[in-house]
Amino acid sequence: MNVKEIAQVILDAFNKHYRIFLEITKGARQRFIDQDWQADRAASQQRINLYSQRVDEACDQLMQRFKLEQIDKSLWKDVKLAYVALLYEHRQPELAETFYNSVFTWSFTRRYYNNDNIFVRPSISTRYLTGSRPAYTSYYPTKANLQETIEELLECFDIGLPFEDFKRDSSRLADQFKHILKTTRKYSDSYQIQVLRPLLYRNKAAYIVGRVLTGSRYRPFVIPLLHNEDGKVYADALVSHNRDITNLFSFARAYFMVDTGVPSAIVNFLQQILPHKTAADLYTSIGLQKQGKSEFYRDFLDHLQHSSDQLVITKGTLGMVMTVFTLPSYPFVFKVINDRFAPPKQVTTRIVKEKYQLVKMHDRVGRLADTLEFSHVALPLDRFAPELIEHLKERIPSSIKIEGNQLIIRHLYIERRLQPLNLFVDDAGKEKLETAFIEYGNAIKDLAEANIFPGDLLLKNFGVTNNCRVIFYDYDEIELMVDCNFRKIPKPQNAQQMMASEPWYSISDKDVFPEEFLLFVSSRPERRALFMKHHKELLDVEYWKAVQERIRVGTYGDVFPYGQEIRFKNIYEDAAVLTEENPTNATLTNNPLRDNQL
């Protein structure tokens, strides 16, 4: 059997996959021009589904052409070597290796998953891989020509739309770049501005991503481009604070659309300005979530080799639907669907999987944690704490199997570890408590605008990130907003109804009563008071119906992934008002780009 032919079939299938992937991605430019946000959401979902379709095709083709019902170990070792040879001068070798892994693991059983047959370790370095053009452009401004440089930078992008006021935007950007330089240590007159060539598209914005290089230090920046009412574009802000940049590339955001033939070059650039983000994070953020899974798995295996702590039950309230455990030295949790669901839960394993898939396909607006999904995961048995093993045997016996010195988990979700909101507020002082409840309500509102109703609003179902952002992570009861029936609680007609311990009115599965939301918040008066102070409208059924109506007519609310206080609209209008009222009290250069509040 010709191993080169087998290897070529797999690579041809990958090349077809990435060609279609880029076709969908390149369409983001026209969708942005047309402001066709419905088509943009459909394209995002299509792109996520694309990978499994191509892997299925490749597996079917291999079985039909080569009759590979049973594995031949020596054959597949040679196929892998032949495949590596085909990747010479390839521009996406790391993605092609991951595709090969998927084809193999979908075709054969877990006991063959080793580096002889698949790419447990990468075979080709992508550190200095480039395409026909560099991934980024460098500019060398001076104090005298900074605005001219900004204008040149903006003109290099084929946005496809005119600017609302090009000179105004370039002037504002130059002002704020001066602020960055003044607050950068070791600043000198000699510096570079380096900008990624492709625009990053997501939701209603196109993003210019770059970095200022002074000496050996990088300072990242992002310029969001938005539409005005006339369909022209304008620069909305200069995003430069680490918290805002991190939030833009958060695991709780939808994936960017980035037209790139060499994804590793984009990831290498981003890693220099986001050093706390892993390659797994960044491949995932640009829509290559399968490569993100591969990078995560390799990182996790490396961490296991260089650590000795044990997997333990995660802190917090035990879930009725998921069993959750973690490795204390690693910032992730591992979630497995329980064999049985305690009342009042009325879900099934199939429904839970569908909810997780819904989140994967949906715009997460910075409020839903993305997940990595794995099957047949083998972990060292001695890394499980004894009490965790007993816990797993009690709650998920059908999902685990012990083979020698390994524990095999049939189906597993992995998420970023967050501090449960209920534990966070228990330890919070007065100021942090208030900001936590502001974030809690904002999370509910942002999800509503994205057509998601969380279902279970208990604080334990929300988590707090290192940047103090509140994220929802319990998906078994989420619903689309448009599928919910928001109702007022009927007024009792007599004393018997008034004193009834159970609702005397009919309730369907999709009924939601906003008046009851305080029951989810807390029984403590001071916490309820904070919720009422900042989010009283969430108890009003008309608020929810208004959001529903906007969604039904295709009008999605704006959820900004950076602080409102850094938008030029706010900086310059506020400065203009201050200057008019007290000319000695405000200048643009003294208006700092403040850190986000919670």
PDB file of N, CA, C and O in Angstrom, residues 80-140:
ATOM      1  N   LYS A  80       2.920   8.701   8.626  1.00  0.00           N
ATOM      2  CA  LYS A  80       3.240   9.935   9.349  1.00  0.00           C
ATOM      3  C   LYS A  80       4.533  10.551   8.821  1.00  0.00           C
ATOM      4  O   LYS A  80       4.608  11.773   8.607  1.00  0.00           O
ATOM      5  N   LEU A  81       5.549   9.740   8.596  1.00  0.00           N
ATOM      6  CA  LEU A  81       6.807  10.262   8.066  1.00  0.00           C
ATOM      7  C   LEU A  81       6.613  10.852   6.669  1.00  0.00           C
ATOM      8  O   LEU A  81       7.195  11.895   6.331  1.00  0.00           O
ATOM      9  N   ALA A  82       5.803  10.192   5.862  1.00  0.00           N
ATOM     10  CA  ALA A  82       5.527  10.708   4.515  1.00  0.00           C
ATOM     11  C   ALA A  82       4.764  12.031   4.590  1.00  0.00           C
ATOM     12  O   ALA A  82       4.990  12.948   3.786  1.00  0.00           O
ATOM     13  N   TYR A  83       3.885  12.122   5.557  1.00  0.00           N
ATOM     14  CA  TYR A  83       3.099  13.347   5.735  1.00  0.00           C
ATOM     15  C   TYR A  83       4.004  14.513   6.123  1.00  0.00           C
ATOM     16  O   TYR A  83       3.862  15.636   5.609  1.00  0.00           O
ATOM     17  N   VAL A  84       4.959  14.252   7.026  1.00  0.00           N
ATOM     18  CA  VAL A  84       5.902  15.303   7.438  1.00  0.00           C
ATOM     19  C   VAL A  84       6.665  15.826   6.223  1.00  0.00           C
ATOM     20  O   VAL A  84       6.877  17.038   6.079  1.00  0.00           O
ATOM     21  N   ALA A  85       7.072  14.934   5.349  1.00  0.00           N
ATOM     22  CA  ALA A  85       7.813  15.347   4.155  1.00  0.00           C
ATOM     23  C   ALA A  85       6.972  16.264   3.266  1.00  0.00           C
ATOM     24  O   ALA A  85       7.497  17.197   2.641  1.00  0.00           O
ATOM     25  N   LEU A  86       5.662  16.019   3.218  1.00  0.00           N
ATOM     26  CA  LEU A  86       4.780  16.854   2.401  1.00  0.00           C
ATOM     27  C   LEU A  86       4.606  18.257   2.966  1.00  0.00           C
ATOM     28  O   LEU A  86       4.172  19.178   2.249  1.00  0.00           O
ATOM     29  N   LEU A  87       4.915  18.423   4.255  1.00  0.00           N
ATOM     30  CA  LEU A  87       4.699  19.720   4.898  1.00  0.00           C
ATOM     31  C   LEU A  87       5.862  20.688   4.705  1.00  0.00           C
ATOM     32  O   LEU A  87       5.812  21.823   5.193  1.00  0.00           O
ATOM     33  N   TYR A  88       6.903  20.260   4.019  1.00  0.00           N
ATOM     34  CA  TYR A  88       8.013  21.163   3.719  1.00  0.00           C
ATOM     35  C   TYR A  88       7.498  22.334   2.884  1.00  0.00           C
ATOM     36  O   TYR A  88       6.839  22.136   1.860  1.00  0.00           O
ATOM     37  N   GLU A  89       7.745  23.557   3.335  1.00  0.00           N
ATOM     38  CA  GLU A  89       7.296  24.791   2.686  1.00  0.00           C
ATOM     39  C   GLU A  89       5.784  25.019   2.816  1.00  0.00           C
ATOM     40  O   GLU A  89       5.247  25.953   2.203  1.00  0.00           O
ATOM     41  N   HIS A  90       5.092  24.210   3.599  1.00  0.00           N
ATOM     42  CA  HIS A  90       3.662  24.458   3.827  1.00  0.00           C
ATOM     43  C   HIS A  90       3.507  25.665   4.740  1.00  0.00           C
ATOM     44  O   HIS A  90       4.337  25.891   5.626  1.00  0.00           O
ATOM     45  N   ARG A  91       2.434  26.453   4.539  1.00  0.00           N
ATOM     46  CA  ARG A  91       2.257  27.675   5.316  1.00  0.00           C
ATOM     47  C   ARG A  91       1.385  27.482   6.561  1.00  0.00           C
ATOM     48  O   ARG A  91       1.296  28.371   7.397  1.00  0.00           O
ATOM     49  N   GLN A  92       0.767  26.323   6.690  1.00  0.00           N
ATOM     50  CA  GLN A  92      -0.017  26.020   7.901  1.00  0.00           C
ATOM     51  C   GLN A  92       0.340  24.625   8.416  1.00  0.00           C
ATOM     52  O   GLN A  92      -0.551  23.784   8.639  1.00  0.00           O
ATOM     53  N   PRO A  93       1.622  24.320   8.606  1.00  0.00           N
ATOM     54  CA  PRO A  93       1.990  22.945   8.960  1.00  0.00           C
ATOM     55  C   PRO A  93       1.411  22.504  10.299  1.00  0.00           C
ATOM     56  O   PRO A  93       1.048  21.329  10.455  1.00  0.00           O
ATOM     57  N   GLU A  94       1.333  23.411  11.270  1.00  0.00           N
ATOM     58  CA  GLU A  94       0.800  23.026  12.582  1.00  0.00           C
ATOM     59  C   GLU A  94      -0.673  22.662  12.497  1.00  0.00           C
ATOM     60  O   GLU A  94      -1.143  21.725  13.157  1.00  0.00           O
ATOM     61  N   LEU A  95      -1.424  23.371  11.652  1.00  0.00           N
ATOM     62  CA  LEU A  95      -2.842  23.040  11.459  1.00  0.00           C
ATOM     63  C   LEU A  95      -2.988  21.720  10.714  1.00  0.00           C
ATOM     64  O   LEU A  95      -3.888  20.916  11.016  1.00  0.00           O
ATOM     65  N   ALA A  96      -2.114  21.499   9.746  1.00  0.00           N
ATOM     66  CA  ALA A  96      -2.170  20.251   8.986  1.00  0.00           C
ATOM     67  C   ALA A  96      -1.858  19.047   9.877  1.00  0.00           C
ATOM     68  O   ALA A  96      -2.444  17.969   9.718  1.00  0.00           O
ATOM     69  N   GLU A  97      -0.925  19.204  10.832  1.00  0.00           N
ATOM     70  CA  GLU A  97      -0.628  18.123  11.768  1.00  0.00           C
ATOM     71  C   GLU A  97      -1.834  17.829  12.652  1.00  0.00           C
ATOM     72  O   GLU A  97      -2.162  16.657  12.909  1.00  0.00           O
ATOM     73  N   THR A  98      -2.502  18.871  13.117  1.00  0.00           N
ATOM     74  CA  THR A  98      -3.693  18.671  13.948  1.00  0.00           C
ATOM     75  C   THR A  98      -4.791  17.975  13.153  1.00  0.00           C
ATOM     76  O   THR A  98      -5.494  17.092  13.671  1.00  0.00           O
ATOM     77  N   PHE A  99      -4.950  18.341  11.884  1.00  0.00           N
ATOM     78  CA  PHE A  99      -5.947  17.692  11.030  1.00  0.00           C
ATOM     79  C   PHE A  99      -5.617  16.211  10.879  1.00  0.00           C
ATOM     80  O   PHE A  99      -6.503  15.350  10.948  1.00  0.00           O
ATOM     81  N   TYR A 100      -4.358  15.901  10.675  1.00  0.00           N
ATOM     82  CA  TYR A 100      -3.911  14.501  10.588  1.00  0.00           C
ATOM     83  C   TYR A 100      -4.282  13.750  11.869  1.00  0.00           C
ATOM     84  O   TYR A 100      -4.799  12.632  11.823  1.00  0.00           O
ATOM     85  N   ASN A 101      -4.021  14.372  13.017  1.00  0.00           N
ATOM     86  CA  ASN A 101      -4.379  13.747  14.299  1.00  0.00           C
ATOM     87  C   ASN A 101      -5.865  13.434  14.372  1.00  0.00           C
ATOM     88  O   ASN A 101      -6.277  12.367  14.839  1.00  0.00           O
ATOM     89  N   SER A 102      -6.679  14.384  13.919  1.00  0.00           N
ATOM     90  CA  SER A 102      -8.131  14.188  13.971  1.00  0.00           C
ATOM     91  C   SER A 102      -8.559  13.020  13.093  1.00  0.00           C
ATOM     92  O   SER A 102      -9.384  12.194  13.498  1.00  0.00           O
ATOM     93  N   VAL A 103      -8.010  12.951  11.891  1.00  0.00           N
ATOM     94  CA  VAL A 103      -8.359  11.846  10.984  1.00  0.00           C
ATOM     95  C   VAL A 103      -7.982  10.508  11.609  1.00  0.00           C
ATOM     96  O   VAL A 103      -8.763   9.542  11.584  1.00  0.00           O
ATOM     97  N   PHE A 104      -6.811  10.439  12.187  1.00  0.00           N
ATOM     98  CA  PHE A 104      -6.352   9.178  12.785  1.00  0.00           C
ATOM     99  C   PHE A 104      -7.204   8.805  14.001  1.00  0.00           C
ATOM    100  O   PHE A 104      -7.652   7.662  14.128  1.00  0.00           O
ATOM    101  N   THR A 105      -7.405   9.750  14.911  1.00  0.00           N
ATOM    102  CA  THR A 105      -8.127   9.419  16.148  1.00  0.00           C
ATOM    103  C   THR A 105      -9.604   9.148  15.896  1.00  0.00           C
ATOM    104  O   THR A 105     -10.235   8.429  16.665  1.00  0.00           O
ATOM    105  N   TRP A 106     -10.159   9.705  14.821  1.00  0.00           N
ATOM    106  CA  TRP A 106     -11.547   9.401  14.491  1.00  0.00           C
ATOM    107  C   TRP A 106     -11.666   8.035  13.806  1.00  0.00           C
ATOM    108  O   TRP A 106     -12.758   7.493  13.718  1.00  0.00           O
ATOM    109  N   SER A 107     -10.536   7.514  13.347  1.00  0.00           N
ATOM    110  CA  SER A 107     -10.560   6.253  12.605  1.00  0.00           C
ATOM    111  C   SER A 107     -10.200   5.039  13.461  1.00  0.00           C
ATOM    112  O   SER A 107     -10.641   3.927  13.173  1.00  0.00           O
ATOM    113  N   PHE A 108      -9.399   5.267  14.512  1.00  0.00           N
ATOM    114  CA  PHE A 108      -8.885   4.142  15.296  1.00  0.00           C
ATOM    115  C   PHE A 108      -9.063   4.392  16.792  1.00  0.00           C
ATOM    116  O   PHE A 108      -9.383   5.509  17.215  1.00  0.00           O
ATOM    117  N   THR A 109      -8.843   3.363  17.572  1.00  0.00           N
ATOM    118  CA  THR A 109      -9.118   3.444  19.001  1.00  0.00           C
ATOM    119  C   THR A 109      -7.992   4.139  19.757  1.00  0.00           C
ATOM    120  O   THR A 109      -6.876   4.289  19.261  1.00  0.00           O
ATOM    121  N   ARG A 110      -8.286   4.512  20.989  1.00  0.00           N
ATOM    122  CA  ARG A 110      -7.395   5.324  21.804  1.00  0.00           C
ATOM    123  C   ARG A 110      -6.036   4.679  22.051  1.00  0.00           C
ATOM    124  O   ARG A 110      -5.034   5.386  22.216  1.00  0.00           O
ATOM    125  N   ARG A 111      -5.951   3.360  22.079  1.00  0.00           N
ATOM    126  CA  ARG A 111      -4.682   2.735  22.454  1.00  0.00           C
ATOM    127  C   ARG A 111      -3.566   2.986  21.437  1.00  0.00           C
ATOM    128  O   ARG A 111      -2.409   2.680  21.692  1.00  0.00           O
ATOM    129  N   TYR A 112      -3.918   3.542  20.282  1.00  0.00           N
ATOM    130  CA  TYR A 112      -2.899   3.846  19.275  1.00  0.00           C
ATOM    131  C   TYR A 112      -2.509   5.323  19.278  1.00  0.00           C
ATOM    132  O   TYR A 112      -1.764   5.768  18.409  1.00  0.00           O
ATOM    133  N   TYR A 113      -3.016   6.093  20.253  1.00  0.00           N
ATOM    134  CA  TYR A 113      -2.714   7.525  20.275  1.00  0.00           C
ATOM    135  C   TYR A 113      -1.342   7.751  20.917  1.00  0.00           C
ATOM    136  O   TYR A 113      -1.219   8.008  22.111  1.00  0.00           O
ATOM    137  N   ASN A 114      -0.303   7.631  20.153  1.00  0.00           N
ATOM    138  CA  ASN A 114       1.052   7.908  20.642  1.00  0.00           C
ATOM    139  C   ASN A 114       1.828   8.589  19.523  1.00  0.00           C
ATOM    140  O   ASN A 114       1.358   8.695  18.393  1.00  0.00           O
ATOM    141  N   ASN A 115       3.003   9.043  19.854  1.00  0.00           N
ATOM    142  CA  ASN A 115       3.745   9.867  18.899  1.00  0.00           C
ATOM    143  C   ASN A 115       4.252   9.079  17.694  1.00  0.00           C
ATOM    144  O   ASN A 115       4.686   9.667  16.706  1.00  0.00           O
ATOM    145  N   ASP A 116       4.173   7.751  17.723  1.00  0.00           N
ATOM    146  CA  ASP A 116       4.507   6.971  16.528  1.00  0.00           C
ATOM    147  C   ASP A 116       3.475   7.180  15.431  1.00  0.00           C
ATOM    148  O   ASP A 116       3.799   7.142  14.233  1.00  0.00           O
ATOM    149  N   ASN A 117       2.223   7.371  15.851  1.00  0.00           N
ATOM    150  CA  ASN A 117       1.118   7.429  14.890  1.00  0.00           C
ATOM    151  C   ASN A 117       0.550   8.826  14.689  1.00  0.00           C
ATOM    152  O   ASN A 117       0.025   9.130  13.613  1.00  0.00           O
ATOM    153  N   ILE A 118       0.585   9.656  15.716  1.00  0.00           N
ATOM    154  CA  ILE A 118       0.031  11.003  15.617  1.00  0.00           C
ATOM    155  C   ILE A 118       1.069  12.010  16.106  1.00  0.00           C
ATOM    156  O   ILE A 118       2.106  11.644  16.651  1.00  0.00           O
ATOM    157  N   PHE A 119       0.752  13.283  15.924  1.00  0.00           N
ATOM    158  CA  PHE A 119       1.674  14.346  16.322  1.00  0.00           C
ATOM    159  C   PHE A 119       1.360  14.782  17.752  1.00  0.00           C
ATOM    160  O   PHE A 119       0.754  15.837  17.979  1.00  0.00           O
ATOM    161  N   VAL A 120       1.750  13.951  18.709  1.00  0.00           N
ATOM    162  CA  VAL A 120       1.643  14.380  20.100  1.00  0.00           C
ATOM    163  C   VAL A 120       2.544  15.592  20.300  1.00  0.00           C
ATOM    164  O   VAL A 120       2.191  16.555  20.981  1.00  0.00           O
ATOM    165  N   ARG A 121       3.710  15.541  19.693  1.00  0.00           N
ATOM    166  CA  ARG A 121       4.623  16.684  19.659  1.00  0.00           C
ATOM    167  C   ARG A 121       4.666  17.207  18.228  1.00  0.00           C
ATOM    168  O   ARG A 121       4.630  16.429  17.274  1.00  0.00           O
ATOM    169  N   PRO A 122       4.756  18.518  18.044  1.00  0.00           N
ATOM    170  CA  PRO A 122       4.840  19.051  16.674  1.00  0.00           C
ATOM    171  C   PRO A 122       6.157  18.659  16.024  1.00  0.00           C
ATOM    172  O   PRO A 122       7.186  18.503  16.704  1.00  0.00           O
ATOM    173  N   SER A 123       6.143  18.488  14.711  1.00  0.00           N
ATOM    174  CA  SER A 123       7.360  18.072  14.003  1.00  0.00           C
ATOM    175  C   SER A 123       8.066  19.232  13.320  1.00  0.00           C
ATOM    176  O   SER A 123       9.231  19.118  12.961  1.00  0.00           O
ATOM    177  N   ILE A 124       7.345  20.337  13.124  1.00  0.00           N
ATOM    178  CA  ILE A 124       7.896  21.465  12.371  1.00  0.00           C
ATOM    179  C   ILE A 124       7.747  22.745  13.191  1.00  0.00           C
ATOM    180  O   ILE A 124       6.663  23.043  13.705  1.00  0.00           O
ATOM    181  N   SER A 125       8.807  23.502  13.289  1.00  0.00           N
ATOM    182  CA  SER A 125       8.760  24.782  13.997  1.00  0.00           C
ATOM    183  C   SER A 125       8.116  25.844  13.112  1.00  0.00           C
ATOM    184  O   SER A 125       8.389  25.920  11.910  1.00  0.00           O
ATOM    185  N   THR A 126       7.256  26.654  13.716  1.00  0.00           N
ATOM    186  CA  THR A 126       6.625  27.762  12.980  1.00  0.00           C
ATOM    187  C   THR A 126       7.104  29.114  13.503  1.00  0.00           C
ATOM    188  O   THR A 126       6.500  30.142  13.198  1.00  0.00           O
ATOM    189  N   ARG A 127       8.190  29.093  14.277  1.00  0.00           N
ATOM    190  CA  ARG A 127       8.626  30.321  14.953  1.00  0.00           C
ATOM    191  C   ARG A 127       8.909  31.443  13.963  1.00  0.00           C
ATOM    192  O   ARG A 127       8.563  32.595  14.202  1.00  0.00           O
ATOM    193  N   TYR A 128       9.554  31.149  12.860  1.00  0.00           N
ATOM    194  CA  TYR A 128       9.919  32.196  11.901  1.00  0.00           C
ATOM    195  C   TYR A 128       9.224  31.998  10.554  1.00  0.00           C
ATOM    196  O   TYR A 128       9.696  32.491   9.526  1.00  0.00           O
ATOM    197  N   LEU A 129       8.128  31.305  10.562  1.00  0.00           N
ATOM    198  CA  LEU A 129       7.399  31.051   9.321  1.00  0.00           C
ATOM    199  C   LEU A 129       6.684  32.321   8.857  1.00  0.00           C
ATOM    200  O   LEU A 129       6.003  32.989   9.642  1.00  0.00           O
ATOM    201  N   THR A 130       6.831  32.658   7.596  1.00  0.00           N
ATOM    202  CA  THR A 130       6.167  33.830   7.021  1.00  0.00           C
ATOM    203  C   THR A 130       5.610  33.478   5.654  1.00  0.00           C
ATOM    204  O   THR A 130       5.980  32.466   5.051  1.00  0.00           O
ATOM    205  N   GLY A 131       4.749  34.340   5.170  1.00  0.00           N
ATOM    206  CA  GLY A 131       4.216  34.180   3.826  1.00  0.00           C
ATOM    207  C   GLY A 131       5.009  35.017   2.836  1.00  0.00           C
ATOM    208  O   GLY A 131       6.161  35.391   3.068  1.00  0.00           O
ATOM    209  N   SER A 132       4.361  35.355   1.721  1.00  0.00           N
ATOM    210  CA  SER A 132       5.043  36.172   0.705  1.00  0.00           C
ATOM    211  C   SER A 132       5.250  37.598   1.191  1.00  0.00           C
ATOM    212  O   SER A 132       6.119  38.317   0.682  1.00  0.00           O
ATOM    213  N   ARG A 133       4.435  38.022   2.159  1.00  0.00           N
ATOM    214  CA  ARG A 133       4.595  39.342   2.771  1.00  0.00           C
ATOM    215  C   ARG A 133       4.726  39.178   4.274  1.00  0.00           C
ATOM    216  O   ARG A 133       4.157  38.241   4.851  1.00  0.00           O
ATOM    217  N   PRO A 134       5.428  40.075   4.948  1.00  0.00           N
ATOM    218  CA  PRO A 134       5.515  40.003   6.408  1.00  0.00           C
ATOM    219  C   PRO A 134       4.132  40.125   7.048  1.00  0.00           C
ATOM    220  O   PRO A 134       3.213  40.706   6.457  1.00  0.00           O
ATOM    221  N   ALA A 135       3.999  39.600   8.254  1.00  0.00           N
ATOM    222  CA  ALA A 135       2.707  39.636   8.940  1.00  0.00           C
ATOM    223  C   ALA A 135       2.350  41.030   9.421  1.00  0.00           C
ATOM    224  O   ALA A 135       1.180  41.329   9.637  1.00  0.00           O
ATOM    225  N   TYR A 136       3.353  41.877   9.593  1.00  0.00           N
ATOM    226  CA  TYR A 136       3.073  43.215  10.095  1.00  0.00           C
ATOM    227  C   TYR A 136       3.915  44.251   9.359  1.00  0.00           C
ATOM    228  O   TYR A 136       4.933  43.928   8.738  1.00  0.00           O
ATOM    229  N   THR A 137       3.466  45.501   9.433  1.00  0.00           N
ATOM    230  CA  THR A 137       4.148  46.627   8.820  1.00  0.00           C
ATOM    231  C   THR A 137       4.742  47.511   9.912  1.00  0.00           C
ATOM    232  O   THR A 137       4.100  47.729  10.948  1.00  0.00           O
ATOM    233  N   SER A 138       5.937  48.026   9.688  1.00  0.00           N
ATOM    234  CA  SER A 138       6.601  48.882  10.675  1.00  0.00           C
ATOM    235  C   SER A 138       6.618  50.334  10.191  1.00  0.00           C
ATOM    236  O   SER A 138       6.835  50.607   9.000  1.00  0.00           O
ATOM    237  N   TYR A 139       6.387  51.242  11.131  1.00  0.00           N
ATOM    238  CA  TYR A 139       6.428  52.677  10.870  1.00  0.00           C
ATOM    239  C   TYR A 139       7.405  53.315  11.851  1.00  0.00           C
ATOM    240  O   TYR A 139       7.551  52.855  12.986  1.00  0.00           O
ATOM    241  N   TYR A 140       8.055  54.407  11.417  1.00  0.00           N
ATOM    242  CA  TYR A 140       9.077  55.058  12.235  1.00  0.00           C
ATOM    243  C   TYR A 140       8.724  56.542  12.378  1.00  0.00           C
ATOM    244  O   TYR A 140       9.336  57.403  11.738  1.00  0.00           O
TER     245      TYR A 140
END
